[in-house]
Amino acid sequence: MYQAISWYDSNNTKIIIVCGAIMLLTCLKQDIRSQSNRNTPPPRNWTFQLNLNTATASELENLPQIGPTMAQRIVEFRRHLPNKTFTSLSQLQHVRGIGDKTIIKITPFLILSQAE
């Protein structure tokens, strides 16, 4: 009347192996995701302001879109200004390679005060 079900039946074994593999892969995927999140640096939430009249080239490199060459151009341009100081951020337009878009991006990080 009743047929005994063997746990060692090849169909049952295949199903158990497939389910086990799916669970194992799911666990590994979650572990890999959590490890990759740990290696991701937190977003920068800090802000800073540089005095355009006293900042060094290496300090200016911290500005968005300003690399070593551009930072050095800013410092060189400043040396040729009257009193070696910027009086307006718009003067940055005269530095080769700096345009309106760059000025808009770096303006929040700059202040102007007299060099000491």
PDB file of C-alpha atoms in Angstrom:
ATOM      1  CA  MET A   1       0.000   0.000   0.000  1.00  0.00           C
ATOM      2  CA  TYR A   2       2.514   2.566   1.067  1.00  0.00           C
ATOM      3  CA  GLN A   3       5.688   2.872  -0.809  1.00  0.00           C
ATOM      4  CA  ALA A   4       8.687   3.740   1.291  1.00  0.00           C
ATOM      5  CA  ILE A   5      10.506   6.869   0.177  1.00  0.00           C
ATOM      6  CA  SER A   6      14.213   6.530   0.294  1.00  0.00           C
ATOM      7  CA  TRP A   7      16.203   9.637   1.198  1.00  0.00           C
ATOM      8  CA  TYR A   8      18.949   8.261  -0.901  1.00  0.00           C
ATOM      9  CA  ASP A   9      16.855   8.381  -4.036  1.00  0.00           C
ATOM     10  CA  SER A  10      18.853  10.049  -6.831  1.00  0.00           C
ATOM     11  CA  ASN A  11      16.116  12.624  -7.571  1.00  0.00           C
ATOM     12  CA  ASN A  12      15.877  13.702  -3.932  1.00  0.00           C
ATOM     13  CA  THR A  13      19.647  13.882  -3.663  1.00  0.00           C
ATOM     14  CA  LYS A  14      19.858  16.161  -6.690  1.00  0.00           C
ATOM     15  CA  ILE A  15      17.189  18.477  -5.274  1.00  0.00           C
ATOM     16  CA  ILE A  16      18.940  18.662  -1.899  1.00  0.00           C
ATOM     17  CA  ILE A  17      22.303  19.401  -3.542  1.00  0.00           C
ATOM     18  CA  VAL A  18      20.823  22.142  -5.747  1.00  0.00           C
ATOM     19  CA  CYS A  19      19.023  23.775  -2.787  1.00  0.00           C
ATOM     20  CA  GLY A  20      22.192  23.611  -0.698  1.00  0.00           C
ATOM     21  CA  ALA A  21      24.236  25.175  -3.489  1.00  0.00           C
ATOM     22  CA  ILE A  22      21.714  28.006  -3.885  1.00  0.00           C
ATOM     23  CA  MET A  23      21.798  28.741  -0.146  1.00  0.00           C
ATOM     24  CA  LEU A  24      25.608  28.657  -0.110  1.00  0.00           C
ATOM     25  CA  LEU A  25      25.874  31.032  -3.075  1.00  0.00           C
ATOM     26  CA  THR A  26      23.370  33.423  -1.479  1.00  0.00           C
ATOM     27  CA  CYS A  27      25.408  33.513   1.739  1.00  0.00           C
ATOM     28  CA  LEU A  28      28.660  34.072  -0.153  1.00  0.00           C
ATOM     29  CA  LYS A  29      27.108  36.873  -2.193  1.00  0.00           C
ATOM     30  CA  GLN A  30      25.931  38.657   0.971  1.00  0.00           C
ATOM     31  CA  ASP A  31      29.372  38.258   2.565  1.00  0.00           C
ATOM     32  CA  ILE A  32      31.118  39.685  -0.501  1.00  0.00           C
ATOM     33  CA  ARG A  33      28.737  42.664  -0.543  1.00  0.00           C
ATOM     34  CA  SER A  34      29.319  43.431   3.123  1.00  0.00           C
ATOM     35  CA  GLN A  35      33.101  43.219   2.666  1.00  0.00           C
ATOM     36  CA  SER A  36      33.064  45.550  -0.328  1.00  0.00           C
ATOM     37  CA  ASN A  37      31.033  48.086   1.669  1.00  0.00           C
ATOM     38  CA  ARG A  38      33.673  48.031   4.411  1.00  0.00           C
ATOM     39  CA  ASN A  39      36.420  48.874   1.918  1.00  0.00           C
ATOM     40  CA  THR A  40      34.558  51.852   0.456  1.00  0.00           C
ATOM     41  CA  PRO A  41      35.774  55.117   1.980  1.00  0.00           C
ATOM     42  CA  PRO A  42      33.066  57.303   3.488  1.00  0.00           C
ATOM     43  CA  PRO A  43      31.971  60.263   1.362  1.00  0.00           C
ATOM     44  CA  ARG A  44      33.670  63.555   2.052  1.00  0.00           C
ATOM     45  CA  ASN A  45      31.318  65.703   4.055  1.00  0.00           C
ATOM     46  CA  TRP A  46      33.862  68.293   5.059  1.00  0.00           C
ATOM     47  CA  THR A  47      34.482  71.603   3.417  1.00  0.00           C
ATOM     48  CA  PHE A  48      37.418  73.942   3.531  1.00  0.00           C
ATOM     49  CA  GLN A  49      38.292  77.427   2.393  1.00  0.00           C
ATOM     50  CA  LEU A  50      41.627  78.591   1.084  1.00  0.00           C
ATOM     51  CA  ASN A  51      42.859  82.140   0.972  1.00  0.00           C
ATOM     52  CA  LEU A  52      43.648  82.600  -2.706  1.00  0.00           C
ATOM     53  CA  ASN A  53      46.289  85.196  -1.829  1.00  0.00           C
ATOM     54  CA  THR A  54      48.306  82.981   0.514  1.00  0.00           C
ATOM     55  CA  ALA A  55      47.611  79.390  -0.573  1.00  0.00           C
ATOM     56  CA  THR A  56      50.546  77.351  -1.810  1.00  0.00           C
ATOM     57  CA  ALA A  57      50.417  75.344  -5.017  1.00  0.00           C
ATOM     58  CA  SER A  58      50.066  72.106  -3.048  1.00  0.00           C
ATOM     59  CA  GLU A  59      47.126  73.566  -1.111  1.00  0.00           C
ATOM     60  CA  LEU A  60      45.459  74.740  -4.331  1.00  0.00           C
ATOM     61  CA  GLU A  61      45.660  71.179  -5.686  1.00  0.00           C
ATOM     62  CA  ASN A  62      42.904  70.248  -3.204  1.00  0.00           C
ATOM     63  CA  LEU A  63      40.445  72.321  -5.212  1.00  0.00           C
ATOM     64  CA  PRO A  64      38.161  70.532  -7.676  1.00  0.00           C
ATOM     65  CA  GLN A  65      39.629  70.349 -11.194  1.00  0.00           C
ATOM     66  CA  ILE A  66      42.926  71.898 -10.089  1.00  0.00           C
ATOM     67  CA  GLY A  67      45.971  69.711 -10.581  1.00  0.00           C
ATOM     68  CA  PRO A  68      49.657  70.440  -9.972  1.00  0.00           C
ATOM     69  CA  THR A  69      50.162  72.329 -13.238  1.00  0.00           C
ATOM     70  CA  MET A  70      47.092  74.526 -12.814  1.00  0.00           C
ATOM     71  CA  ALA A  71      47.940  75.212  -9.169  1.00  0.00           C
ATOM     72  CA  GLN A  72      51.414  76.362 -10.169  1.00  0.00           C
ATOM     73  CA  ARG A  73      49.924  78.627 -12.861  1.00  0.00           C
ATOM     74  CA  ILE A  74      47.698  80.283 -10.245  1.00  0.00           C
ATOM     75  CA  VAL A  75      50.671  80.920  -7.950  1.00  0.00           C
ATOM     76  CA  GLU A  76      52.750  82.306 -10.843  1.00  0.00           C
ATOM     77  CA  PHE A  77      49.892  84.559 -11.972  1.00  0.00           C
ATOM     78  CA  ARG A  78      49.494  85.855  -8.409  1.00  0.00           C
ATOM     79  CA  ARG A  79      53.191  86.802  -8.291  1.00  0.00           C
ATOM     80  CA  HIS A  80      52.671  89.170 -11.235  1.00  0.00           C
ATOM     81  CA  LEU A  81      49.608  90.932  -9.800  1.00  0.00           C
ATOM     82  CA  PRO A  82      49.900  94.364  -8.162  1.00  0.00           C
ATOM     83  CA  ASN A  83      50.783  93.782  -4.507  1.00  0.00           C
ATOM     84  CA  LYS A  84      50.874  90.068  -5.420  1.00  0.00           C
ATOM     85  CA  THR A  85      47.222  89.694  -4.416  1.00  0.00           C
ATOM     86  CA  PHE A  86      43.955  88.867  -6.111  1.00  0.00           C
ATOM     87  CA  THR A  87      41.267  91.486  -5.622  1.00  0.00           C
ATOM     88  CA  SER A  88      38.512  89.435  -7.276  1.00  0.00           C
ATOM     89  CA  LEU A  89      37.918  85.766  -8.012  1.00  0.00           C
ATOM     90  CA  SER A  90      37.071  86.754 -11.584  1.00  0.00           C
ATOM     91  CA  GLN A  91      40.786  87.463 -12.093  1.00  0.00           C
ATOM     92  CA  LEU A  92      41.266  83.692 -12.210  1.00  0.00           C
ATOM     93  CA  GLN A  93      39.849  83.822 -15.755  1.00  0.00           C
ATOM     94  CA  HIS A  94      43.185  85.261 -16.831  1.00  0.00           C
ATOM     95  CA  VAL A  95      45.028  82.124 -15.710  1.00  0.00           C
ATOM     96  CA  ARG A  96      45.597  79.892 -18.732  1.00  0.00           C
ATOM     97  CA  GLY A  97      43.292  76.866 -18.554  1.00  0.00           C
ATOM     98  CA  ILE A  98      40.766  78.259 -16.084  1.00  0.00           C
ATOM     99  CA  GLY A  99      37.343  79.127 -17.432  1.00  0.00           C
ATOM    100  CA  ASP A 100      33.923  80.000 -16.092  1.00  0.00           C
ATOM    101  CA  LYS A 101      32.995  76.392 -15.245  1.00  0.00           C
ATOM    102  CA  THR A 102      36.125  75.861 -13.175  1.00  0.00           C
ATOM    103  CA  ILE A 103      35.654  79.161 -11.364  1.00  0.00           C
ATOM    104  CA  ILE A 104      32.080  78.186 -10.473  1.00  0.00           C
ATOM    105  CA  LYS A 105      33.297  74.875  -9.034  1.00  0.00           C
ATOM    106  CA  ILE A 106      36.148  76.305  -6.957  1.00  0.00           C
ATOM    107  CA  THR A 107      34.512  79.535  -5.730  1.00  0.00           C
ATOM    108  CA  PRO A 108      32.880  77.941  -2.637  1.00  0.00           C
ATOM    109  CA  PHE A 109      36.342  76.882  -1.458  1.00  0.00           C
ATOM    110  CA  LEU A 110      38.084  80.247  -1.862  1.00  0.00           C
ATOM    111  CA  ILE A 111      38.294  83.427   0.157  1.00  0.00           C
ATOM    112  CA  LEU A 112      40.188  86.631  -0.534  1.00  0.00           C
ATOM    113  CA  SER A 113      42.093  88.517   2.088  1.00  0.00           C
ATOM    114  CA  GLN A 114      45.303  90.462   2.055  1.00  0.00           C
ATOM    115  CA  ALA A 115      48.525  88.484   2.075  1.00  0.00           C
ATOM    116  CA  GLU A 116      50.410  88.806   5.324  1.00  0.00           C
TER     117      GLU A 116
END
